[in-house]
Every structure is written in C-alpha cells, then in structure tokens.
XYZ file of N, CA and C in Angstrom:
351
model
N 115.167 101.725 101.974
C 114.669 100.446 100.605
C 114.297 100.507 100.239
N 113.798 101.629 99.241
C 112.495 101.417 98.086
C 112.306 100.261 97.389
N 112.955 99.851 96.717
C 112.865 98.778 95.900
C 111.365 97.575 95.443
N 110.454 98.044 94.680
C 108.627 97.283 95.188
C 108.385 98.806 94.880
N 108.277 99.995 95.334
C 107.413 100.825 96.002
C 106.680 101.092 94.764
N 106.026 101.003 94.573
C 105.010 101.685 93.298
C 104.623 102.920 93.359
N 104.675 103.469 92.505
C 104.549 105.036 92.497
C 104.194 105.634 90.903
N 103.212 106.526 91.525
C 102.683 107.281 90.221
C 102.658 108.424 89.959
N 103.935 108.552 88.845
C 103.799 110.094 88.505
C 102.989 110.942 88.173
N 102.706 112.111 88.565
C 101.822 112.703 87.453
C 102.484 113.526 87.543
N 102.563 114.228 86.475
C 103.388 115.379 86.004
C 103.346 115.243 84.270
N 102.986 116.575 83.764
C 102.628 116.867 82.248
C 103.758 117.242 81.526
N 105.172 117.865 81.943
C 106.504 118.223 81.273
C 107.309 117.109 80.784
N 107.246 116.985 79.576
C 107.666 115.524 79.594
C 108.997 115.516 80.223
N 110.105 116.363 80.033
C 111.514 116.679 81.080
C 111.347 116.558 82.177
N 110.802 117.413 82.996
C 110.103 116.361 84.232
C 109.764 115.291 84.721
N 108.784 114.422 84.409
C 108.592 113.226 84.512
C 109.780 112.692 83.713
N 110.927 112.467 82.536
C 111.162 111.515 82.426
C 112.522 112.035 83.693
N 112.928 112.605 83.912
C 113.870 113.079 85.420
C 113.970 112.432 86.383
N 112.173 112.669 86.627
C 111.962 112.182 87.876
C 111.623 110.239 88.050
N 111.371 109.813 87.179
C 111.060 108.412 86.804
C 112.255 107.913 86.306
N 113.108 108.204 85.904
C 114.392 107.960 86.096
C 115.332 107.597 87.380
N 114.998 108.406 87.671
C 115.592 108.609 89.241
C 114.607 107.688 90.646
N 113.338 107.904 90.310
C 112.358 106.557 90.871
C 112.687 105.242 90.848
N 113.591 104.758 89.379
C 113.417 103.513 88.811
C 115.100 103.044 89.874
N 116.020 104.329 89.796
C 117.144 104.193 89.653
C 117.218 103.767 91.793
N 116.195 103.972 92.416
C 115.540 104.250 93.420
C 114.805 102.163 93.906
N 115.007 101.896 92.761
C 114.232 100.976 93.024
C 112.316 100.377 93.118
N 111.900 101.858 92.754
C 110.642 102.088 91.951
C 109.836 101.510 90.734
N 109.208 100.817 91.185
C 107.725 100.638 89.901
C 106.888 102.072 89.736
N 107.438 102.562 88.677
C 106.779 103.536 88.099
C 105.756 103.493 87.278
N 104.717 104.581 87.091
C 103.969 104.501 85.970
C 103.243 106.023 86.153
N 102.970 106.339 85.084
C 103.294 107.778 85.107
C 101.822 108.186 83.865
N 101.325 109.582 84.688
C 100.040 109.983 83.973
C 100.430 111.397 84.187
N 99.684 111.937 82.640
C 99.959 113.641 82.622
C 99.443 114.324 82.687
N 98.415 113.644 83.594
C 97.326 115.487 84.498
C 96.698 114.505 85.370
N 95.598 115.168 86.554
C 95.084 114.791 87.355
C 93.585 114.095 86.938
N 93.212 114.445 85.744
C 92.501 112.895 84.723
C 92.530 111.601 84.737
N 93.951 112.330 83.739
C 94.703 110.783 83.505
C 94.575 110.344 84.921
N 95.535 110.618 86.155
C 95.346 110.094 87.586
C 94.389 109.034 87.687
N 93.585 110.291 88.053
C 92.567 108.712 88.000
C 91.803 108.161 87.938
N 91.980 108.361 86.111
C 91.638 107.482 85.667
C 92.878 105.958 86.136
N 94.066 105.965 86.452
C 95.093 104.972 86.690
C 94.513 104.133 87.853
N 94.363 105.159 88.940
C 94.510 104.743 90.740
C 93.233 103.609 90.395
N 91.994 104.023 89.134
C 90.873 103.214 89.083
C 91.260 101.947 88.538
N 92.637 101.958 88.301
C 92.588 100.198 87.687
C 94.117 99.523 88.417
N 94.763 100.696 89.001
C 96.228 100.142 89.304
C 96.513 100.134 91.179
N 96.997 99.552 91.674
C 97.290 99.917 93.325
C 98.935 100.447 93.357
N 98.643 101.592 94.021
C 100.129 102.238 94.341
C 100.194 102.776 96.001
N 101.521 102.673 96.370
C 101.335 102.981 97.706
C 101.898 104.147 97.460
N 102.415 104.885 96.928
C 102.531 106.734 96.905
C 102.258 107.458 95.565
N 101.522 108.508 95.589
C 101.578 109.298 94.403
C 102.334 110.474 94.252
N 103.127 110.634 93.618
C 103.967 112.402 93.113
C 103.235 112.797 92.308
N 102.676 114.249 92.836
C 101.382 114.882 92.699
C 102.376 115.866 92.016
N 102.454 116.568 90.576
C 102.899 118.212 90.183
C 101.378 118.911 90.263
N 101.720 120.375 90.831
C 100.556 121.194 90.511
C 100.301 121.673 89.872
N 100.925 122.424 89.159
C 100.452 122.991 87.621
C 99.891 121.856 86.567
N 98.648 121.379 86.127
C 98.842 121.032 84.926
C 97.504 121.371 84.251
N 97.463 121.414 82.377
C 96.143 121.299 82.320
C 95.654 120.306 82.341
N 93.971 119.943 82.116
C 93.463 119.535 82.148
C 92.725 119.700 83.469
N 93.007 118.612 84.316
C 92.812 118.914 85.770
C 94.620 119.075 86.684
N 94.176 120.434 87.719
C 95.754 120.145 87.917
C 96.030 119.374 89.184
N 97.021 119.218 90.293
C 96.997 118.671 91.318
C 96.206 118.889 92.593
N 95.964 120.291 92.574
C 95.411 121.196 93.419
C 93.443 120.144 93.711
N 93.140 119.717 92.413
C 91.746 119.870 91.935
C 91.875 118.037 91.868
N 92.666 117.088 91.550
C 93.081 115.964 91.383
C 93.392 115.619 93.143
N 93.773 116.442 93.814
C 94.040 115.395 95.333
C 92.729 115.647 95.818
N 92.068 116.602 95.610
C 91.078 116.923 96.304
C 89.645 115.609 96.018
N 89.812 115.206 94.495
C 88.844 113.948 94.042
C 89.404 112.659 94.835
N 90.674 112.817 94.508
C 91.574 111.550 95.336
C 91.217 111.560 96.794
N 91.125 112.238 97.593
C 90.735 112.360 99.101
C 88.794 112.081 99.400
N 88.600 113.082 98.301
C 87.095 112.715 98.384
C 86.426 111.508 98.414
N 87.355 110.513 97.157
C 86.113 109.840 96.196
C 87.068 108.493 96.143
N 88.851 108.413 96.351
C 89.467 107.134 96.290
C 90.000 107.254 97.696
N 90.497 108.038 98.242
C 91.423 106.949 99.201
C 91.537 108.747 100.040
N 91.397 108.173 101.927
C 91.537 108.882 102.082
C 93.356 109.345 103.205
N 94.046 108.143 102.724
C 95.492 107.712 103.198
C 96.274 107.553 102.302
N 96.217 107.434 100.444
C 97.274 107.230 99.894
C 98.200 108.011 100.204
N 99.617 107.915 100.692
C 100.071 109.168 100.649
C 100.473 110.077 99.501
N 100.076 111.359 99.380
C 99.850 112.499 97.845
C 101.492 113.247 98.160
N 103.032 112.859 97.497
C 103.495 114.234 97.934
C 103.285 115.180 96.336
N 103.507 116.597 96.973
C 103.297 117.170 95.914
C 104.814 117.742 95.452
N 104.756 117.913 93.898
C 106.194 118.056 93.264
C 106.008 119.556 92.854
N 106.644 120.720 93.281
C 106.346 122.008 93.081
C 107.114 122.731 92.868
N 106.724 123.671 92.108
C 108.114 124.911 91.852
C 107.403 125.991 93.001
N 106.230 126.093 93.659
C 106.052 126.399 94.142
C 106.029 126.214 95.970
N 106.862 126.957 96.068
C 107.576 126.271 97.646
C 107.199 128.186 98.605
N 106.068 128.452 98.493
C 105.782 129.617 99.173
C 105.004 129.004 100.392
N 105.338 129.827 102.031
C 104.370 128.666 102.533
C 103.244 128.809 102.771
N 102.280 129.761 101.691
C 101.025 129.735 101.717
C 100.510 128.843 101.093
N 101.381 128.491 100.075
C 101.101 127.388 98.373
C 101.236 126.096 99.548
N 102.432 125.769 100.157
C 102.699 124.402 100.683
C 101.488 124.302 102.076
N 101.077 125.120 102.775
C 99.352 124.947 103.251
C 98.273 125.138 103.087
N 98.563 125.427 101.516
C 97.017 125.402 100.831
C 97.437 123.651 100.085
N 98.233 122.964 100.114
C 98.672 122.163 100.339
C 98.420 120.972 100.814
N 99.080 121.338 101.753
C 99.056 119.746 103.056
C 96.912 120.263 103.190
N 96.507 121.456 103.375
C 95.084 121.886 104.133
C 94.094 120.587 103.080
N 94.760 120.237 101.425
C 93.557 119.355 101.014
C 93.872 118.230 100.986
N 94.753 117.849 101.884
C 94.593 116.573 102.019
C 96.559 115.493 101.624
N 97.155 116.732 100.709
C 98.769 116.415 100.710
C 99.854 115.945 102.095
N 100.250 115.013 101.854
C 101.999 114.447 102.886
C 103.096 115.362 102.994
N 103.148 115.876 101.873
C 104.643 116.763 101.784
C 104.292 116.979 100.230
N 105.920 117.278 100.553
C 106.125 118.038 98.669
C 107.391 117.925 98.961
N 107.677 117.997 97.537
C 109.145 118.126 96.966
C 109.413 119.508 96.271
N 110.455 120.193 96.297
C 110.306 121.052 95.574
C 110.954 120.986 93.815
N 111.155 121.352 93.175
C 111.354 121.312 91.638
C 112.147 122.428 91.294
N 113.488 121.969 90.712
C 113.879 121.119 90.939
C 114.468 120.400 92.148
N 114.444 118.842 91.963
C 114.845 118.371 93.174
C 115.559 118.406 93.421
N 116.644 117.456 94.495
C 117.714 116.523 94.419
C 117.415 114.962 95.120
N 117.786 114.361 94.364
C 117.602 113.034 95.029
C 117.540 112.847 95.628
N 118.490 113.124 96.547
C 118.360 112.597 97.972
C 117.214 112.849 98.640
N 116.826 114.319 98.758
C 115.307 114.883 99.450
C 114.571 113.841 99.307
N 113.932 114.402 97.383
C 113.355 112.638 97.061
C 113.188 111.610 97.501
N 114.153 110.930 97.511
C 114.664 110.183 98.253
C 114.211 109.525 99.985
N 114.446 110.362 100.746
C 113.971 111.166 102.305
C 113.066 111.049 101.984
N 112.111 112.145 100.948
C 110.747 111.993 101.055
C 109.701 110.904 101.032
N 110.105 110.825 100.155
C 109.421 108.752 99.863
C 109.736 107.914 101.280
C-alpha cells in the first residue's frame, strides 16, 4: 500500500513526468514534481518526502550531481530511485556508488515501479 507516500518526482521531460505522476497518483502517492536537480534540491528544503524518483539526464543539474549533493548536504538515508534509460551495468553501478538505492528503467512498467517503491 503506497497511499500517502510522499514522492518527489524529478524529471525534465513533460511526457515522462506526466506518465510517472499519473502512475504514482494511481498508487495513492502524494507527488510533487521537480524539473531538474537544482529544482529538486530547492523543494527538499521546503517539503518532506519519503522517496525521490530521480531522472539521470536533465539540464541545469543532472540526477548524478543532485544525488551527490543530497547525500553530502541533505540526507544520507532518504531513498533515491534512479529513473533511467541507461540500464547498462556500468551505469547502474555508478548510480549505486553515489548513493542511489535502486533504479527503474524507462519506459517503465507500472508493476515494476510499484514493486521498486
């Protein structure tokens, strides 16, 4: 049951953000959206979240940079799940090494997103 889970969805692509947001709301999650890593960090300063879904490739500040910043300055324990089209082992290893907790490949299947959350 994910009802009431507060999620920060960090995604620069309008369509990807819309699809992910609709899926999360269908699961009962409370969703706040950010357009890039810098926007996410700003929102983390004003709101409490249970999980971050973090796109990797974004303008202004990408998901890797944002995760490093979050781990160093905001929280070492807040779960961060990568949303990525890059599912090569070396990419996934990098995401885990900087402090991400898991990943979901795009385009995602709702049941995989649900189970990962």
